[in-house]
Coordinates of C-alpha atoms in Angstrom, one line a residue:
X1 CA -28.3 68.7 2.3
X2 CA -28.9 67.8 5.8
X3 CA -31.5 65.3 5.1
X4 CA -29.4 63.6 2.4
X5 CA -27.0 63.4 5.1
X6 CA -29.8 62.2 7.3
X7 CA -30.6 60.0 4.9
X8 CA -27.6 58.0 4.1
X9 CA -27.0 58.0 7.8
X10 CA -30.3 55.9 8.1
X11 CA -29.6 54.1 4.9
X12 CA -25.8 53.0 6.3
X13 CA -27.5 51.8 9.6
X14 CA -30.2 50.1 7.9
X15 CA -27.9 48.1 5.7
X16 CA -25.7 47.4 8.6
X17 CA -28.1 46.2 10.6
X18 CA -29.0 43.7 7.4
X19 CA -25.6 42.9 6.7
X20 CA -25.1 41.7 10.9
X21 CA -28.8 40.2 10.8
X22 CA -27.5 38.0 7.9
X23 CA -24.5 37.6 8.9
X24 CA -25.8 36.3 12.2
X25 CA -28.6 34.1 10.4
X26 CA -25.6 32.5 8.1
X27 CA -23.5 32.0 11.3
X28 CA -26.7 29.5 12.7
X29 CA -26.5 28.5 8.9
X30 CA -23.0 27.9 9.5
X31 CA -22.6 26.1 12.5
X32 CA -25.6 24.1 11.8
X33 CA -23.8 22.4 8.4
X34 CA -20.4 22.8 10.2
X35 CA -21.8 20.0 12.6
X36 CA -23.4 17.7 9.7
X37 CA -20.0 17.7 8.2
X38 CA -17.9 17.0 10.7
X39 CA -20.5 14.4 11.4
X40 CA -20.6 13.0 8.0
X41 CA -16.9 13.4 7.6
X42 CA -16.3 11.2 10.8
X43 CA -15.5 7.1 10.4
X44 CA -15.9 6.0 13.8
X45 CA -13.3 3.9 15.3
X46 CA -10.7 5.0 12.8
X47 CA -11.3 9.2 12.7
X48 CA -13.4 10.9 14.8
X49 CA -13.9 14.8 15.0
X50 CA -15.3 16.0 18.1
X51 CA -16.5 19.5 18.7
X52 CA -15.5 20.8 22.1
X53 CA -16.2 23.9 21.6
X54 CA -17.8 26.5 19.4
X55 CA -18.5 30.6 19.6
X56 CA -20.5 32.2 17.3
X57 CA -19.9 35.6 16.7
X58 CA -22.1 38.2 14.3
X59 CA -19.7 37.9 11.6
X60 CA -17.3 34.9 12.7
X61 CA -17.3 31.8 14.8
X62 CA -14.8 30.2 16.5
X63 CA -14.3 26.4 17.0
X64 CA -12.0 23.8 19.1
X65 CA -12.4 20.6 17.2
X66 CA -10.2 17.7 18.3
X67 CA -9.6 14.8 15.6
X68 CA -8.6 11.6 17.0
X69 CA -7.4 8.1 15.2
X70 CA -8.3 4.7 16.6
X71 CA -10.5 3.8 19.3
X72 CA -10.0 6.3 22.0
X73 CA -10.7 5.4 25.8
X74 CA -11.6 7.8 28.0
X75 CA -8.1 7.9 30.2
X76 CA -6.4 8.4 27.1
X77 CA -8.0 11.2 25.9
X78 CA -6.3 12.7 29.8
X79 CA -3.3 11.2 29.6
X80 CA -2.7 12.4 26.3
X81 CA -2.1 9.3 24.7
X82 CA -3.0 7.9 21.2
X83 CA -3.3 9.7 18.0
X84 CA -5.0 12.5 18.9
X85 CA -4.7 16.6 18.0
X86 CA -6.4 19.7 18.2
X87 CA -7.1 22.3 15.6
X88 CA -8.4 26.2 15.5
X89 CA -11.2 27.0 13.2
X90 CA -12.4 30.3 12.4
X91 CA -16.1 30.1 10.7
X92 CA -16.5 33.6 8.6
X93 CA -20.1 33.7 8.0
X94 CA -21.5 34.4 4.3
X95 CA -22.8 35.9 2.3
X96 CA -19.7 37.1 2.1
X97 CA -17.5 36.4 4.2
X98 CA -15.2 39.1 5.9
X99 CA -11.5 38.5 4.7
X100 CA -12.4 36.2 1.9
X101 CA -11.0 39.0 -0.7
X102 CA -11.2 38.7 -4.3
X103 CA -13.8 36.2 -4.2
X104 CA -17.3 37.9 -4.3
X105 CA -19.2 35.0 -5.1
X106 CA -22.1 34.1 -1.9
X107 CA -21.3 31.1 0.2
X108 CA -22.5 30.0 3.2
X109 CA -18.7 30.3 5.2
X110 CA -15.3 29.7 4.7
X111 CA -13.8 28.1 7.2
X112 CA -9.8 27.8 8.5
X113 CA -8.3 25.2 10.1
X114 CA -4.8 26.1 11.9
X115 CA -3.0 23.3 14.2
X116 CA -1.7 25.0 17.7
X117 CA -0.4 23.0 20.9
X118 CA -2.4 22.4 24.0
X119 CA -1.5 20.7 27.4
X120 CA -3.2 17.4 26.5
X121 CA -2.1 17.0 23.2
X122 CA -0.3 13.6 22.6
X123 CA 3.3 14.4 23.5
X124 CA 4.4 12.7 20.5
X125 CA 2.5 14.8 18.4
X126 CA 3.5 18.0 20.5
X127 CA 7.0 16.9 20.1
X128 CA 6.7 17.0 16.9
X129 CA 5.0 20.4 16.1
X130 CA 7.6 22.1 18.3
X131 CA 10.7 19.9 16.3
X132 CA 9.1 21.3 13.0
X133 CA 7.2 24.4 14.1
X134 CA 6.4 25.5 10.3
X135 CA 4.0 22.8 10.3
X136 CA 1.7 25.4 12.6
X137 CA 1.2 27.3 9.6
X138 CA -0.6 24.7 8.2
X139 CA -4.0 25.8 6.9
X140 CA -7.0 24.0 5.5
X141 CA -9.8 26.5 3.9
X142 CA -13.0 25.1 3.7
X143 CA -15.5 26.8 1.9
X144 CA -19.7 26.0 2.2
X145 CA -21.9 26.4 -0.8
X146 CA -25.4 27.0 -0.5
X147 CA -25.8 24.2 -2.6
X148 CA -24.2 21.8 0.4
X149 CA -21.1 21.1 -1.3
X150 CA -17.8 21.9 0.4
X151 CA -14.7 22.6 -1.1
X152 CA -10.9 22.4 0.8
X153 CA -8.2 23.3 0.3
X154 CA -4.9 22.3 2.4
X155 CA -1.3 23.8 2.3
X156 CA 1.4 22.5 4.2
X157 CA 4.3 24.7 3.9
X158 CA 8.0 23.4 3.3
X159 CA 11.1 23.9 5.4
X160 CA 14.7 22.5 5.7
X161 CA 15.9 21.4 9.2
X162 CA 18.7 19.7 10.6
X163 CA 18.8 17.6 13.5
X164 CA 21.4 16.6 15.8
X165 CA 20.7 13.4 17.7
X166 CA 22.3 9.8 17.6
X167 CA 23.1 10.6 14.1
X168 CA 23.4 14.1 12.1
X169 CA 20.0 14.2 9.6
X170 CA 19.1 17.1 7.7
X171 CA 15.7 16.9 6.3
X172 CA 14.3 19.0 3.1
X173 CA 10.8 18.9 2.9
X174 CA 9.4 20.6 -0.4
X175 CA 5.8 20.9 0.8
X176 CA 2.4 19.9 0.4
X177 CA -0.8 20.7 -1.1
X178 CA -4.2 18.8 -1.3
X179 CA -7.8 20.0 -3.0
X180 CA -10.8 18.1 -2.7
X181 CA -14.7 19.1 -3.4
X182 CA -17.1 16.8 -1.6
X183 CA -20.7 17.1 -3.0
X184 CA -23.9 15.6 -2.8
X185 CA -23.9 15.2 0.9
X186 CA -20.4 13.9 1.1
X187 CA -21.9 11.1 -1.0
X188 CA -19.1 12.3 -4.1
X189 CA -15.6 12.8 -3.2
X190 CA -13.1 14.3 -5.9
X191 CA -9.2 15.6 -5.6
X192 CA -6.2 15.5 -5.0
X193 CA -3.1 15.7 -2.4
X194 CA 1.0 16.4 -4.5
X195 CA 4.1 16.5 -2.6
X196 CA 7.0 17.8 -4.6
X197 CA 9.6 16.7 -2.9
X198 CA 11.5 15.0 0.3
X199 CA 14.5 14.7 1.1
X200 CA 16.8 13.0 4.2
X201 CA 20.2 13.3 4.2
X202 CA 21.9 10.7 7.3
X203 CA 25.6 9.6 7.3
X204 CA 24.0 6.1 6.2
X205 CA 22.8 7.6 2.9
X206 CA 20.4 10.0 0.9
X207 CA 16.8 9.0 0.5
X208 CA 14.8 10.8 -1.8
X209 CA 11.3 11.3 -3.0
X210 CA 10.0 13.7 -5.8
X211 CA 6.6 14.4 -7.5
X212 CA 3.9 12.1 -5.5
X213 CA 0.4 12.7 -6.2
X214 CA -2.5 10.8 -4.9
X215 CA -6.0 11.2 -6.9
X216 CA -9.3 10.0 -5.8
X217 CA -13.2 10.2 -7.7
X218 CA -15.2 8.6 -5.5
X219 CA -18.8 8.1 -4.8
X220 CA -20.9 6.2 -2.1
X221 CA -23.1 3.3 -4.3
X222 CA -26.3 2.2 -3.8
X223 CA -24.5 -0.7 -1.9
X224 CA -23.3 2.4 0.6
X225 CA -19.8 1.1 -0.5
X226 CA -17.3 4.2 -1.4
X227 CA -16.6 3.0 -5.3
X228 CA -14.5 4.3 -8.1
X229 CA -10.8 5.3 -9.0
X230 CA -7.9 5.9 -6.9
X231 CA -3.9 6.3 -8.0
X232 CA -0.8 7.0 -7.3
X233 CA 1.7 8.6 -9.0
X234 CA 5.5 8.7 -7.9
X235 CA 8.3 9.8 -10.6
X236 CA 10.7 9.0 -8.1
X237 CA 12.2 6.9 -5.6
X238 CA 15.9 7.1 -5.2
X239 CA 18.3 5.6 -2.3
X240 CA 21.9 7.0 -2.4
X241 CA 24.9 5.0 0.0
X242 CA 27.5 6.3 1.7
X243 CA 30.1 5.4 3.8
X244 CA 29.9 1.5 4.7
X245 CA 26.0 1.6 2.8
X246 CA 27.7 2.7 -0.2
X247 CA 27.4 -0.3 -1.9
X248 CA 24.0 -0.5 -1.1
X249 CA 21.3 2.2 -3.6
X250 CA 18.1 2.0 -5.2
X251 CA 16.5 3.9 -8.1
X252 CA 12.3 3.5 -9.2
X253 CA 11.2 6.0 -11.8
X254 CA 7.8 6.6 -12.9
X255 CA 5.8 4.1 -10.0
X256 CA 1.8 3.9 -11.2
X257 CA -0.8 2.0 -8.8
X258 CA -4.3 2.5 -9.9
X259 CA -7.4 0.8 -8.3
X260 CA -10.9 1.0 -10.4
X261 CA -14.3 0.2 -9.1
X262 CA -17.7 -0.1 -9.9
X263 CA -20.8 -2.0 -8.9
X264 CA -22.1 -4.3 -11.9
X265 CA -25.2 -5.9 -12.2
X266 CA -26.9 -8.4 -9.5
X267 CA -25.6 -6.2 -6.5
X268 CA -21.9 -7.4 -7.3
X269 CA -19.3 -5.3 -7.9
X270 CA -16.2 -5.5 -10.1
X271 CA -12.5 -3.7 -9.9
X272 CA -9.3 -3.4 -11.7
X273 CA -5.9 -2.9 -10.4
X274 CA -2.8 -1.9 -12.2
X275 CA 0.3 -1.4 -10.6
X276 CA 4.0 -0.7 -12.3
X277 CA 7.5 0.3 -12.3
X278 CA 8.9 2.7 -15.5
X279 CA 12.2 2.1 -14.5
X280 CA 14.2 0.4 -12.0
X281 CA 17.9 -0.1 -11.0
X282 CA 19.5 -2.1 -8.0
X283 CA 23.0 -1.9 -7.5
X284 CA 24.2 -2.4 -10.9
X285 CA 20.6 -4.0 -12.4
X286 CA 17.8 -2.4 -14.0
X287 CA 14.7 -3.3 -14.5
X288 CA 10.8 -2.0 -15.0
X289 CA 7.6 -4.3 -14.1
X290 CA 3.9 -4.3 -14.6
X291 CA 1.2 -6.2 -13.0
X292 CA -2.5 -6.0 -13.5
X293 CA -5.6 -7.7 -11.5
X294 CA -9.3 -8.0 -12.4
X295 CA -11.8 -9.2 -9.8
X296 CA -15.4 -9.9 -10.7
X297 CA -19.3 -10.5 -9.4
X298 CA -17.8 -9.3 -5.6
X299 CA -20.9 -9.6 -3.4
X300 CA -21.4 -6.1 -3.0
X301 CA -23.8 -7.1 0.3
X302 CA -20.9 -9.2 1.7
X303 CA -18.2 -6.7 1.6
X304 CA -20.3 -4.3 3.4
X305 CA -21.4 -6.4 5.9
X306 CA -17.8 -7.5 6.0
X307 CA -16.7 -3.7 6.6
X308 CA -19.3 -3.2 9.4
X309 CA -18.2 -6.1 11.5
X310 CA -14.7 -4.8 11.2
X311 CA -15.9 -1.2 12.1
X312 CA -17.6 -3.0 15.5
X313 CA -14.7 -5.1 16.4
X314 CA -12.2 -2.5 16.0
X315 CA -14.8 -0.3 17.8
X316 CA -15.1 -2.8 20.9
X317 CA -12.7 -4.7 20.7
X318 CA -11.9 -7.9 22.9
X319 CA -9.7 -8.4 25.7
X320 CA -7.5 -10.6 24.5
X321 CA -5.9 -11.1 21.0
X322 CA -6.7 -14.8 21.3
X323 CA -9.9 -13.6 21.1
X324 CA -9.8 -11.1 18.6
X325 CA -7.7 -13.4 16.3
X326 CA -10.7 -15.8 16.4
X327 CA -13.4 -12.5 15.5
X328 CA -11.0 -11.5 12.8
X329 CA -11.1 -15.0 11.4
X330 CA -14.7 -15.8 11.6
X331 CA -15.3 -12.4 9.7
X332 CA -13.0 -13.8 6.9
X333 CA -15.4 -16.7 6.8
X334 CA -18.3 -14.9 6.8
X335 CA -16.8 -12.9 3.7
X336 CA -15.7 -16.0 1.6
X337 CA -18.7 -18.0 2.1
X338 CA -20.9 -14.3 1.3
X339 CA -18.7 -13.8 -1.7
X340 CA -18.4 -17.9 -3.2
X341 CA -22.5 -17.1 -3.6
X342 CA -22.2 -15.3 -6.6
X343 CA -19.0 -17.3 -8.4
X344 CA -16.7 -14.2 -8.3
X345 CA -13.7 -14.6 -10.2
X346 CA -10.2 -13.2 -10.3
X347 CA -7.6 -12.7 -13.3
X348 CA -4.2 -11.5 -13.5
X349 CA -4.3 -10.1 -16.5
X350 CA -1.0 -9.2 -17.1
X351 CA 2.3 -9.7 -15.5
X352 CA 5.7 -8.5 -17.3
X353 CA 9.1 -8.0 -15.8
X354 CA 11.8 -6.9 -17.9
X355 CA 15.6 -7.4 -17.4
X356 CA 18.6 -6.4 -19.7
X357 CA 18.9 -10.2 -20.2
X358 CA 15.1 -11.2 -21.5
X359 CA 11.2 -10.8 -20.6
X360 CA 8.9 -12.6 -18.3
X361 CA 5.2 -12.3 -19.2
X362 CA 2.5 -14.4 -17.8
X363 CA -1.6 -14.1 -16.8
X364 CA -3.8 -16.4 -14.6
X365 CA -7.7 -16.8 -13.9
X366 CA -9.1 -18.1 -11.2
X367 CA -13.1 -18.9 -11.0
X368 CA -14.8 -19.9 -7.9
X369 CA -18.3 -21.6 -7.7
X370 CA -21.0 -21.9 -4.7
X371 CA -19.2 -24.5 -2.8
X372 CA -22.4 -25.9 -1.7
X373 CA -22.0 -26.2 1.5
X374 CA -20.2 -24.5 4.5
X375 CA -16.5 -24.0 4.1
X376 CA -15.7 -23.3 7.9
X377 CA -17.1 -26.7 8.7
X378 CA -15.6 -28.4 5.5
X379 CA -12.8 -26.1 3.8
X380 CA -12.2 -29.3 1.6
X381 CA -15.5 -27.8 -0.3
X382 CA -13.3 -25.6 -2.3
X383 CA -11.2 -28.2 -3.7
X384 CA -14.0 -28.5 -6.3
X385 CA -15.6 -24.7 -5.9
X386 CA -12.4 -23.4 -7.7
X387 CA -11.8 -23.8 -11.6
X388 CA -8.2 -22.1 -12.5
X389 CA -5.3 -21.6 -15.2
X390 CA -2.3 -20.0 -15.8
X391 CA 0.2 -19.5 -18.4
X392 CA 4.1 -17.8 -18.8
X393 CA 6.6 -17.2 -20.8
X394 CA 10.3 -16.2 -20.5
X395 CA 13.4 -15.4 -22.8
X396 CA 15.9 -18.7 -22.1
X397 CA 18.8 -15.7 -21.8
X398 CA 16.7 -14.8 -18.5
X399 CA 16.0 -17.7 -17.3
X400 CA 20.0 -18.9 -17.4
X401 CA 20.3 -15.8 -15.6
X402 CA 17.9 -16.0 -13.2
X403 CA 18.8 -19.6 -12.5
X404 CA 22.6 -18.7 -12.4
X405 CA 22.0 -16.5 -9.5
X406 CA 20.0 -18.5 -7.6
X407 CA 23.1 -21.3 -7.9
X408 CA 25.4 -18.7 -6.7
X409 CA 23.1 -17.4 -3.6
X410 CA 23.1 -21.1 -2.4
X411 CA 25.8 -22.2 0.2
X412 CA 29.2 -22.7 -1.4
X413 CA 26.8 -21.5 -4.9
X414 CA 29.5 -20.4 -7.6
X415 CA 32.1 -23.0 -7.2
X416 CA 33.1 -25.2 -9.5
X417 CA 32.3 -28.6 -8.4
X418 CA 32.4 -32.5 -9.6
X419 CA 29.8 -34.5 -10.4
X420 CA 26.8 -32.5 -9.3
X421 CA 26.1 -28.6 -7.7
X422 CA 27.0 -28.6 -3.8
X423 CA 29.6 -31.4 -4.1
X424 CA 31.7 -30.7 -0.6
X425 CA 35.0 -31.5 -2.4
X426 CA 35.8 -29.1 -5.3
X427 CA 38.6 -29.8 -7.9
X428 CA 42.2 -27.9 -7.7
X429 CA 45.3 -28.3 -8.9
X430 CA 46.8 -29.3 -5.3
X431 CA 47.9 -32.1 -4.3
X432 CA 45.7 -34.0 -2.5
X433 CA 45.8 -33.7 1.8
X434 CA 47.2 -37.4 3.5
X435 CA 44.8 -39.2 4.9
X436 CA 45.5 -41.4 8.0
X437 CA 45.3 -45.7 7.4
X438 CA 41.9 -46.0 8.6
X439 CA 40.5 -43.8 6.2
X440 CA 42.7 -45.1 3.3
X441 CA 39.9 -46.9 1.8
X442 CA 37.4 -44.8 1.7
X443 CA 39.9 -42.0 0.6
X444 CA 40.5 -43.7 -2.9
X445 CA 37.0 -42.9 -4.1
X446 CA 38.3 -38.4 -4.4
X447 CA 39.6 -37.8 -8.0
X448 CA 43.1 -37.7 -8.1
X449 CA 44.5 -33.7 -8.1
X450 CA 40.9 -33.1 -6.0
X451 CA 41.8 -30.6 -3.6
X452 CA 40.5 -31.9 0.5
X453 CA 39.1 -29.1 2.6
X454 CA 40.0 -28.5 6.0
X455 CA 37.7 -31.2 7.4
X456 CA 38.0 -34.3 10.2
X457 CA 39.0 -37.0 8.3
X458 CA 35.6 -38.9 9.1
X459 CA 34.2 -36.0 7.1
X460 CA 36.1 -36.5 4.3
X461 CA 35.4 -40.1 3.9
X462 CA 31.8 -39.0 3.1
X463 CA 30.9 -39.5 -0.7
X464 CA 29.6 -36.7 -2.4
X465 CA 26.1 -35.6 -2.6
X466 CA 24.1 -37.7 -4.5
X467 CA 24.3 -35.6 -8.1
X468 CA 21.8 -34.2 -10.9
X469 CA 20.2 -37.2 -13.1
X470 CA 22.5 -37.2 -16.0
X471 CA 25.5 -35.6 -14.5
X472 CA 28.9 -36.9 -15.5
X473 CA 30.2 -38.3 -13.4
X474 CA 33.7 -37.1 -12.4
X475 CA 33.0 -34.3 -14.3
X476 CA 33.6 -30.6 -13.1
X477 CA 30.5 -29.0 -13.7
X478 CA 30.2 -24.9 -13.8
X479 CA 27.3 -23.1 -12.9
X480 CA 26.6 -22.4 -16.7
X481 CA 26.5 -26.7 -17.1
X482 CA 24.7 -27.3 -13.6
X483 CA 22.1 -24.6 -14.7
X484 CA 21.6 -25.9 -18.5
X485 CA 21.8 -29.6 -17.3
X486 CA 18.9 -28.4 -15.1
X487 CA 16.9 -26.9 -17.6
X488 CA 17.1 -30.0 -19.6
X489 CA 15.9 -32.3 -16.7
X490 CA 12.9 -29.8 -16.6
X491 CA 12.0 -29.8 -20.4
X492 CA 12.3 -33.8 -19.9
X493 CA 10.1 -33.8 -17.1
X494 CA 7.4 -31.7 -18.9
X495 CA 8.1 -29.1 -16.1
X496 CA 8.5 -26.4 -18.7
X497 CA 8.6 -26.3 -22.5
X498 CA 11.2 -24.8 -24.8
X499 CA 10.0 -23.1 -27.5
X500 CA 12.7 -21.8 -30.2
X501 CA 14.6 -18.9 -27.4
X502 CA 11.9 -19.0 -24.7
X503 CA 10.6 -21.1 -21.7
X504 CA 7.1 -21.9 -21.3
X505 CA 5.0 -23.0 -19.1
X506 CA 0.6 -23.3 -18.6
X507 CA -1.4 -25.1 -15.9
X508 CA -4.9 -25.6 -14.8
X509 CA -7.1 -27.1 -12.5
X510 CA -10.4 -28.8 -12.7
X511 CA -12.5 -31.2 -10.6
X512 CA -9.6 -32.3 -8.8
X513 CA -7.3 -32.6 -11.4
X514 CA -4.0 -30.4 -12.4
X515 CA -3.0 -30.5 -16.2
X516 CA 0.7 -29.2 -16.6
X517 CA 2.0 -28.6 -19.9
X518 CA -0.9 -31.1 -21.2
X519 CA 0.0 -33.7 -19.1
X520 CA -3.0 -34.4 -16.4
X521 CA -1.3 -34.9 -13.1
X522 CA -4.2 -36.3 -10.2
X523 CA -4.3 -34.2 -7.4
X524 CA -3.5 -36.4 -5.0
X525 CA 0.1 -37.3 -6.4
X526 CA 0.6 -33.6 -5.5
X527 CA -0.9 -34.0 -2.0
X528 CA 1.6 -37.0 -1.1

C-alpha cells in the first residue's frame, strides 16, 4: 500500500512537473506568436499595437498593449492626446489552458483583452469609459491554434443611461458582438461584427437604429491587395420629431451596401458594388432605390503603389497642408495615369428609384483608353482617352412630379403667374394699386384686374421676365401648364423623348463628339 501511495505521489509530481514544463514551453510559444500578430495585425500610421509590457508566468502571461490611431508623436503619447487606449491581456498558455472550461481541444493560448483606465490615457477616451463604465467589461477572446490561425471573439455588453447635460438624453444601447478567424498568416480574414440595437432619446427627437451587421471574407492577393467581399446590412434607420422637430422624421428599411473584389487576369483587378434602400419614407413620401457599379482591368500594381504612398504621407506627413494638398494630388496623378495603362472601364449597371408616382431606371459605361501621353502635363489627353454612354428612363407621372416640385422650391415657385413661371406680378381679383403720372405709361402694359405688389413704383414699371418659348401670352399659367409647357419645349428640342407614358433619354461620347437622343452635338458647342 505504501508504495502505491509512493508511487502516485511520484507519478502526481512527475506529471506536474510536465504539465508546468509545457506550460512554460507554450507560454514562449505564446508570447512568441502573440508578438507576430500583433505585428501582423498592425497598419502603421492608421493602427498600431505596441507592447509595453509583458510577464510570463508558468501557466499565464500578462500583457499591457497600447493601440493607437493615426500618426502618434512622441509628446502626444505624454500628453495624452490623440486616439490612443490601453488594454489588459491575460495569455493562458496551452495545451490547455487553465480556465478555458468546456473546451478540451489543445491550442496554443487563449488570450483576453479587457479595457481599464490609466493616467495617460486620452482624456476623451477616459471620459468616456467612466460616462459608460459597462464598456470595461468589454472582452475580446482570442484563441491560438497550433495551426497559426487565430480565432476572436468580442462582446460589448449593453446598458441604458441617461444623461443630464445641455439637454436631457437617454441612451439604450442593445450591445455588440463581433467573430472573426484570421488564417493563413493573417493572409485570410473571415467574420462578422451585429449590433442589435441603438437608441437616443433627446427633447429634439428619437433616433433609432436596429439589426446592423457588417461581414467581411477577405484575403491578401498575389498583388498584396486585401480582395474580396464586404456588406452591410441595416433593417433599420428611423428618425422620430418632437416638439418644434416634429415635422421633421425619417424611416429606411432593409439598407444593403455590398462591395466585391477579385483580381482578374493581366495583374488587374475587377469589383462590383451594390448599394440599396428596401423601403423609405420622408415626411409624408416613400420611396426605395438601388444602384449598382462595375469597375474593370484596375491596375492592380497601381492601386498598391497608390496605397503605399498614402501609407508614407500620412506616416510623415508635411508641414503644411499647402504642401500636403499638392502630395495628395500628385498621388492622384500617379494613380490615373498607372490605371488609364490597362483601359479600365466603369458601368453603372443599374440605377432605379421608385416613387408612389412612377420609376426611374437608368445605366451608364464609361471606357477609358491609354491616353498616350502624360495627363498631368496635358489633361486635355483624356478628351479622346474616354469612350462613354448612358441611357434612362422615367414614368411621365414622375417626372410631372418631380418637375412640379422643383417649380415650387424656386423663389415665389407655386404661384400662379402670367405669361411665364417667376413673372413678379401675379394675377388677382383686386383692383389694381394707382400709380403716380410719371409712371402712367409704362403702367398700362399690367393686365387689367393684375394685382401690384408692394413695390417702388420704378419697380413696377419693369416688364415681366422674359417668358417660356410658346407661352401665351397674358395667360395665367399654373405650375401643372408651366411644367407640361416645359416638357414640350424639351421633347422639341430633342432634350428628351416621349415614348407612350415615359420620358427617355440616351447619350454618348466619342472622339470628341456627343450624340443626344441621335442627334450629334460637336463638343465644342457644349464648351462655349
Amino acid at each position: 500500500m505504501k508504495k502505491l501511495v509512493a508511487v502516485l505521489v511520484v507519478l502526481a509530481v512527475v506529471l506536474g512537473a510536465a504539465w508546468a514544463g509545457s506550460s512554460y514551453w507554450f507560454g514562449m510559444k505564446a508570447e512568441e506568436q502573440y508578438r507576430q500578430i500583433l505585428a501582423k495585425a498592425s497598419s502603421p500610421p492608421m493602427l498600431k499595437f505596441l507592447v509595453e509590457n509583458y510577464k510570463r508566468g508558468i501557466f499565464a502571461s500578462t500583457a499591457k498593449v497600447a493601440i493607437e490611431f493615426g500618426d502618434m508623436g512622441e509628446q502626444a503619447r505624454k500628453d495624452g492626446n490623440g486616439l490612443r487606449f490601453v488594454a489588459i491581456q491575460e495569455i493562458c498558455h496551452g495545451p490547455f489552458p487553465m480556465g478555458n472550461i468546456g473546451d478540451f481541444k489543445p491550442v496554443v493560448a487563449v488570450i483576453r483583452t479587457t479595457v481599464q483606465s490609466f493616467p495617460e490615457m486620452n482624456a476623451e477616451i477616459k471620459k468616456f469609459l467612466d460616462e459608460f463604465p459597462e464598456l470595461k467589461s468589454s472582452e475580446n477572446r482570442t484563441t491560438v491554434f497550433f495551426s497559426g490561425n487565430t480565432e476572436s471573439v468580442l462582446t460589448v455588453p449593453a446598458f441604458r443611461r441617461t444623461i443630464q447635460k445641455d439637454k436631457k438624453t437617454d441612451i439604450v444601447w442593445e450591445g455588440l458582438s463581433a467573430h472573426f478567424l484570421f488564417a493563413d498568416g493573417l493572409k485570410t480574414t473571415t467574420g462578422s461584427v451585429n449590433a442589435p440595437g441603438l437608441q437616443v432619446t433627446t427633447p429634439d427627437g428619437t433616433f433609432a437604429l436596429k439589426a446592423a451587421k457588417w461581414a467581411v471574407n477577405l484575403h491578401r492577393g498575389a498583388s498584396s491587395l486585401n480582395l474580396g467581399d464586404v456588406s452591410t446590412e441595416i433593417a433599420s434607420i428611423d428618425f422620430k420629431g418632437s416638439g418644434d422637430k416634429a415635422p421633421e422624421s425619417f424611416r429606411a428599411n432593409g439598407i444593403k451596401l455590398k462591395i466585391d473584389s477579385k483580381e482578374s487576369a493581366n495583374n488587374c483587378v475587377d469589383a462590383t458594388m451594390t448599394m440599396g434602400v428596401e423601403q423609405a419614407k420622408a415626411a409624408d413620401k416613400s420611396f426605395d432605390a438601388r444602384l449598382s457599379f462595375v469597375f474593370r482591368k484596375l491596375d492592380a500594381e497601381s492601386l498598391r503603389k497608390f496605397q503605399d504612398a498614402m501609407d508614407a504621407l500620412n506616416m510623415q506627413p508635411p508641414a503644411s497642408e499647402e504642401e500636403m494638398q499638392k502630395r495628395m494630388a500628385a498621388n492622384y496623378l500617379d494613380l490615373a495615369a498607372g490605371l488609364l495603362k490597362k483601359s479600365p472601364e466603369v458601368e453603372l449597371t443599374e440605377v432605379k428609384f421608385t416613387m408612389p408616382e412612377g420609376t426611374f431606371n437608368g445605366k451608364a459605361k464609361v471606357v477609358f483608353t491609354d491616353p498616350k501621353g502624360s495627363i498631368a502635363e496635358n489633361p486635355l489627353l483624356l478628351l479622346n482617352a474616354v469612350t462613354a454612354e448612358a441611357e434612362c428612363t422615367a414614368q411621365e407621372s414622375l417626372v410631372r412630379y418631380i418637375a412640379a416640385q422643383a417649380l415650387k422650391n424656386l423663389p415665389g415657385g407655386g404661384e400662379t403667374v402670367p405669361g411665364t413661371p417667376g413673372s413678379e406680378i401675379a394675377e388677382s381679383d383686386e383692383s389694381p394699386a394707382e400709380v403716380p403720372e410719371s409712371e402712367e405709361e409704362d403702367s398700362e402694359e399690367a393686365e387689367p384686374g393684375a394685382a401690384v405688389p408692394d413695390k417702388a413704383p420704378s419697380e413696377l414699371a419693369r416688364p415681366a421676365k422674359p417668358g417660356l418659348p410658346g407661352a401665351p401670352q397674358g395667360k395665367a399659367l399654373s405650375v401643372e401648364e408651366q411644367v407640361a409647357l416645359t416638357l414640350d419645349q424639351l421633347v422639341k428640342q430633342d432634350l428628351i423623348v416621349k415614348d407612350g407614358a415615359n420620358y427617355k433619354a440616351s447619350a454618348s461620347y466619342r472622339g470628341g463628339k456627343v450624340v443626344l437622343n441621335g442627334r450629334t452635338i460637336p463638343l465644342e458647342n457644349l464648351l462655349k
